[in-house]
CSV table of C-alpha atoms in Angstrom, one decimal:
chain,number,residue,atom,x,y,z
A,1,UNK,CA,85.2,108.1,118.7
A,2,UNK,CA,86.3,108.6,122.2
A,3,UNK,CA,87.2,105.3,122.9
A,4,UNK,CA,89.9,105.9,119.9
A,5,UNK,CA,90.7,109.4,121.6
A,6,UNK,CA,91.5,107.9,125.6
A,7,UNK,CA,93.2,104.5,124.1
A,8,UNK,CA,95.4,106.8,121.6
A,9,UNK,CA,96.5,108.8,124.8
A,10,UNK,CA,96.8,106.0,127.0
A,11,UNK,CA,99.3,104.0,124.4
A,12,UNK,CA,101.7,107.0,123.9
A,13,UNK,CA,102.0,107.3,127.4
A,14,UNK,CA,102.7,103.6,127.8
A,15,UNK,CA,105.3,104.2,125.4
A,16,UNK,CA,107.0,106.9,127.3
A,17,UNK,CA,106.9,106.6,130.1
A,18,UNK,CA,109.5,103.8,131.3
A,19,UNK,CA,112.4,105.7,129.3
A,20,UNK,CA,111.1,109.4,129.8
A,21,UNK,CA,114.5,110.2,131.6
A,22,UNK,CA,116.8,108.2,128.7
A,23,UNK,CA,115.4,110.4,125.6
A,24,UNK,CA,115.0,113.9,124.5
A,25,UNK,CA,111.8,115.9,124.2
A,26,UNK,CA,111.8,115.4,120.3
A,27,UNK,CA,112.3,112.2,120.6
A,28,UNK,CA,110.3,111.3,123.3
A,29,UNK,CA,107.4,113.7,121.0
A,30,UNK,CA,108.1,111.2,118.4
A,31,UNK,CA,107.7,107.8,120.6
A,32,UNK,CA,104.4,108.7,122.1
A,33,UNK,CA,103.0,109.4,118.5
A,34,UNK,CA,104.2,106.5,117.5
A,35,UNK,CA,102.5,104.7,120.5
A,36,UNK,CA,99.4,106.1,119.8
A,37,UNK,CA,98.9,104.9,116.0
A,38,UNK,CA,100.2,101.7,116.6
A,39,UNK,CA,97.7,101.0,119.6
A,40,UNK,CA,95.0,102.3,117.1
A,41,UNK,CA,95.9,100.2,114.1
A,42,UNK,CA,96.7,97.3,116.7
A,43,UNK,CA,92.9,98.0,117.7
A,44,UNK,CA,91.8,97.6,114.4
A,45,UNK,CA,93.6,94.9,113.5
A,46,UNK,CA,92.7,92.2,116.4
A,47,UNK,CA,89.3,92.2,115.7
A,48,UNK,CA,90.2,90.6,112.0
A,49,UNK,CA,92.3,88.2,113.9
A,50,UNK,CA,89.1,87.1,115.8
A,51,UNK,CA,90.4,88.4,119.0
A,52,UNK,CA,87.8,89.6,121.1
A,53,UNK,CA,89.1,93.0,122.8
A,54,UNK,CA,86.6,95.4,123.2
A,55,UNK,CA,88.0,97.9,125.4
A,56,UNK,CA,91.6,98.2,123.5
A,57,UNK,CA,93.7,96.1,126.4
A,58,UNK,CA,95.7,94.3,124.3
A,59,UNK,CA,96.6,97.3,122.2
A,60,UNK,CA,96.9,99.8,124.5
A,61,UNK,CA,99.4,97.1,126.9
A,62,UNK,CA,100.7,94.8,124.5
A,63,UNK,CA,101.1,96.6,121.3
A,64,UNK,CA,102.3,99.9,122.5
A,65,UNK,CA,104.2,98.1,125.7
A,66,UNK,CA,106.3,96.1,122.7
A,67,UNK,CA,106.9,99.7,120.6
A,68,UNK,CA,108.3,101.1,124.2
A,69,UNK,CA,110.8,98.0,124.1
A,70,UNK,CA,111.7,98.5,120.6
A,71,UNK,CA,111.6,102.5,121.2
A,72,UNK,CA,114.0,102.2,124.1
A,73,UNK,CA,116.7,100.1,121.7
A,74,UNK,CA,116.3,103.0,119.4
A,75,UNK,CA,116.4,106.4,121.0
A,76,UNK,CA,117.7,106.0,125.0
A,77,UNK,CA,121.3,107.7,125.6
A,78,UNK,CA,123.2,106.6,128.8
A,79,UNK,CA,122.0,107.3,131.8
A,80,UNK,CA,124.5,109.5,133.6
A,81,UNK,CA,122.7,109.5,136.9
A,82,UNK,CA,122.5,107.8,139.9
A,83,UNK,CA,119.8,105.7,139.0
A,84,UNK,CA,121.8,104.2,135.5
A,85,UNK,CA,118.3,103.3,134.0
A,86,UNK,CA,120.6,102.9,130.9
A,87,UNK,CA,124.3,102.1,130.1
A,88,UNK,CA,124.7,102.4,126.7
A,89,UNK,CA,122.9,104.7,123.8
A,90,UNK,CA,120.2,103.1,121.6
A,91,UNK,CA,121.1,102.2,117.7
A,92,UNK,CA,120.2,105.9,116.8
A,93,UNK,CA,122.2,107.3,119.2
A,94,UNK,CA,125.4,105.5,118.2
A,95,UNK,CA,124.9,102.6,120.7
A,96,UNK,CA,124.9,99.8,117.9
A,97,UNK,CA,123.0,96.9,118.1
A,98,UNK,CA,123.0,95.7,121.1
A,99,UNK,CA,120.6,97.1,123.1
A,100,UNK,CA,117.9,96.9,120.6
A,101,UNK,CA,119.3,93.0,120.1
A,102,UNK,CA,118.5,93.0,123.9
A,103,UNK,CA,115.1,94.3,123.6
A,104,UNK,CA,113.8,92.1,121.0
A,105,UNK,CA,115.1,88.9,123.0
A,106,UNK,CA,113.1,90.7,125.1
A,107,UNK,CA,109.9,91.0,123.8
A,108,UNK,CA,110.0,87.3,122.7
A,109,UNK,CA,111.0,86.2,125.9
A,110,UNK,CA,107.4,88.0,127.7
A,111,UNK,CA,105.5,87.0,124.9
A,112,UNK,CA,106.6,83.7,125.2
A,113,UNK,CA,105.7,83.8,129.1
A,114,UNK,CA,102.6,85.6,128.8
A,115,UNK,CA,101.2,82.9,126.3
A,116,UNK,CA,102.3,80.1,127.8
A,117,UNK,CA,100.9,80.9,131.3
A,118,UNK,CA,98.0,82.3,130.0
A,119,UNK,CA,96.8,79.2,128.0
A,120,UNK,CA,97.7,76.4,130.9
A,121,UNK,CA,95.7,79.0,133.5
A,122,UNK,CA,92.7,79.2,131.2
A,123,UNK,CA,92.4,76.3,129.0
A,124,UNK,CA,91.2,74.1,132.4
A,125,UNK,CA,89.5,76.7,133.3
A,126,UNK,CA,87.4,76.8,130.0
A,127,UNK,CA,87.3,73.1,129.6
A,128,UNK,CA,85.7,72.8,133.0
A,129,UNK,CA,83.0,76.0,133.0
A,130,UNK,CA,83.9,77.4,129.7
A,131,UNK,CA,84.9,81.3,130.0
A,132,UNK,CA,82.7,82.9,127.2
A,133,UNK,CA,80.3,85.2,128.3
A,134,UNK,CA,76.5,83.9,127.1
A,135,UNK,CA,76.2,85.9,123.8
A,136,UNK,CA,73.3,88.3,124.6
A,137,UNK,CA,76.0,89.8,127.2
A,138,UNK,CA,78.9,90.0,124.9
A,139,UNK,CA,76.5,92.1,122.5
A,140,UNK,CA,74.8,94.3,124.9
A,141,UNK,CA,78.1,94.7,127.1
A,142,UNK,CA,77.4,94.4,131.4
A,143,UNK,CA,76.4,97.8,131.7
A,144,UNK,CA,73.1,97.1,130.7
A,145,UNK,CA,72.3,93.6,131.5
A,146,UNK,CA,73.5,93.4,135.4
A,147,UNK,CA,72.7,97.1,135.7
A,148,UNK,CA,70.3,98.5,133.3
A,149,UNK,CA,72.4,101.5,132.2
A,150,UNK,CA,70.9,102.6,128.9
A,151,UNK,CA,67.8,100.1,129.1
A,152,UNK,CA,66.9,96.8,130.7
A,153,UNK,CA,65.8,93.1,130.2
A,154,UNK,CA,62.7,91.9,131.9
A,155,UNK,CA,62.1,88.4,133.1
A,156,UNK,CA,60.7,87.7,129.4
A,157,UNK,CA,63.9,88.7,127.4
A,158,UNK,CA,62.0,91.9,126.4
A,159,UNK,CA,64.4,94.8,126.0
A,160,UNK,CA,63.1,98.2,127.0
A,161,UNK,CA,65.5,101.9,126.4
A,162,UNK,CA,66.6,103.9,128.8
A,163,UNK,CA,62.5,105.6,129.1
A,164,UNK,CA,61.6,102.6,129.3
A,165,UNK,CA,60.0,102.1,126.5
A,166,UNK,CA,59.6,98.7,124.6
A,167,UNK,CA,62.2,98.1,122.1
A,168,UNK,CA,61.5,94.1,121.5
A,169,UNK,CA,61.7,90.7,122.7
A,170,UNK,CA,64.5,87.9,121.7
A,171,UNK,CA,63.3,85.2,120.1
A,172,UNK,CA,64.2,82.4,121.7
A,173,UNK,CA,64.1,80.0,118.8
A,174,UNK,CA,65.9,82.1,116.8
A,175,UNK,CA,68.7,80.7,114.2
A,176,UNK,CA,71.0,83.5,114.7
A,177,UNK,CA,70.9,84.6,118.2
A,178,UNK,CA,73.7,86.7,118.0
A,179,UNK,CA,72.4,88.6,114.5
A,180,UNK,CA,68.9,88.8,116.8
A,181,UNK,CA,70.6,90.4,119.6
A,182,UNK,CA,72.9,92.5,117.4
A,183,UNK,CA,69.8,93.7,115.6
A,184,UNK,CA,67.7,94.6,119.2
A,185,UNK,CA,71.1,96.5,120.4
A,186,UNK,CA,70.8,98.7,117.0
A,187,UNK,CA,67.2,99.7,117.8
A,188,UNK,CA,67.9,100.7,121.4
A,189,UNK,CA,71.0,102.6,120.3
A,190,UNK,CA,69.0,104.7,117.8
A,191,UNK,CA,66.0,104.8,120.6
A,192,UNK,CA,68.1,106.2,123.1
A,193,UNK,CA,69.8,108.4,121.1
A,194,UNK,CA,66.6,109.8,119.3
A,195,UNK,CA,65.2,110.7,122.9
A,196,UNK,CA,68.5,112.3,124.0
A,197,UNK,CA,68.4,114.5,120.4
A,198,UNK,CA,71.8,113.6,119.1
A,199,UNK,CA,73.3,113.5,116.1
A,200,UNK,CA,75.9,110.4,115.8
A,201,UNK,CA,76.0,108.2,113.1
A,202,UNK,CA,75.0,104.6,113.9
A,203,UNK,CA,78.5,103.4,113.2
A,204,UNK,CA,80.5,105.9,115.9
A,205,UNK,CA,77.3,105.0,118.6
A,206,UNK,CA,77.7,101.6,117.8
A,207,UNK,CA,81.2,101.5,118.5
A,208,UNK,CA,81.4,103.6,121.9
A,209,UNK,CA,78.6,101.5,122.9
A,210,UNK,CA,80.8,98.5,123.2
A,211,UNK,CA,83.3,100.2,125.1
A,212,UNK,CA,81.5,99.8,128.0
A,213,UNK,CA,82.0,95.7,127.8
A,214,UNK,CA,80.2,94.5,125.0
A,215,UNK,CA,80.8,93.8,121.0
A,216,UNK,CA,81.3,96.7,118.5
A,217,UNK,CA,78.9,95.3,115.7
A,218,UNK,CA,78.3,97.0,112.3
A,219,UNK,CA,76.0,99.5,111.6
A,220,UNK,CA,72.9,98.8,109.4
């Protein structure tokens, strides 16, 4: 999945790369493979939580961000330079406590902030014009409905692939309009990749589908 291979990179190097100077190769080896499986298991788990992340932000930012904090408290030795990112050694390095004390305080402290002014910006804001997408967006992602990359709606909510070829039409009365719409999405996706001759499984084109914007949904 590439999505999994660009956010794995991009997560160790978010855990890196604030102390790179502060730790040894090993150990700065072992930080950024850290980063990487917890932005991928972070990935996984939001969307149990119901959060709706589909190109790995959180994770790759907030999760891996937090195990650079917590890395830092662990593994930095002090900075003997000039620019005294550090002045004393992490808990492995014989520092104690106290630094990584310091970075969990931390991390509370911008997770605190970060909620807080997050919810009083966007609470109005979704009170007063909501903030959801309409669902046929979420599911086919923006790529394809405000710029018909990989097919296209016409005036009469009929979906057409990337040949344009007719795929179907959204029911307007449906009950479910997001299973409708997550149904019509599977179709293109095995349209478009029957045309192009490929061989992924539904699940993996599924997925790297919604990386462009819209919602991963299961294979059937």
């Amino acid at each position: 999945d590439i999505s999994y291979i660009i956010n794995g990179v991009l997560g160790a190097l978010v855990s890196i790369t604030s102390m790179c100077a502060v730790v040894t190769p090993r150990e700065a080896l072992a930080i950024g493979s850290v980063g990487g499986a917890v932005t991928l298991a972070s990935q996984e788990l939001l969307p149990l939580l119901g959060v709706d992340d589909p190109v790995g932000t959180v994770s790759v930012h907030g999760s891996a961000g937090a195990w650079s904090l917590l890395a830092a408290g662990l593994f930095t030795i002090e900075d003997r330079t000039e620019e005294q990112i550090t002045h004393q050694p992490g808990l492995l390095n014989g520092g104690g406590w106290t630094l990584m004390k310091n970075q969990v305080i931390y991390i509370c402290a911008l997770a605190l902030w970060t909620v807080t002014a997050a919810y009083l910006t966007l609470k109005p804001i979704d009170l007063l014009v909501g903030l959801r997408s309409d669902i046929s967006l979420e599911v086919f992602g923006a790529d394809l409905m405000e710029h018909n990359v990989g097919g296209r709606f016409d005036s009469e909510d009929c979906l057409y692939d990337e040949e344009d070829a007719l795929i179907g039409q959204l029911d307007p009365l449906a009950a479910n309009r997001k299973a409708e719409c997550q149904r019509l999405y599977l179709t293109l996706l095995r349209s478009n990749r029957g045309k192009r001759g490929g061989c992924q499984s539904p699940a993996t084109a599924v997925g790297t589908g919604a990386a462009d914007g819209g919602v991963a949904v299961p294979a059937v």
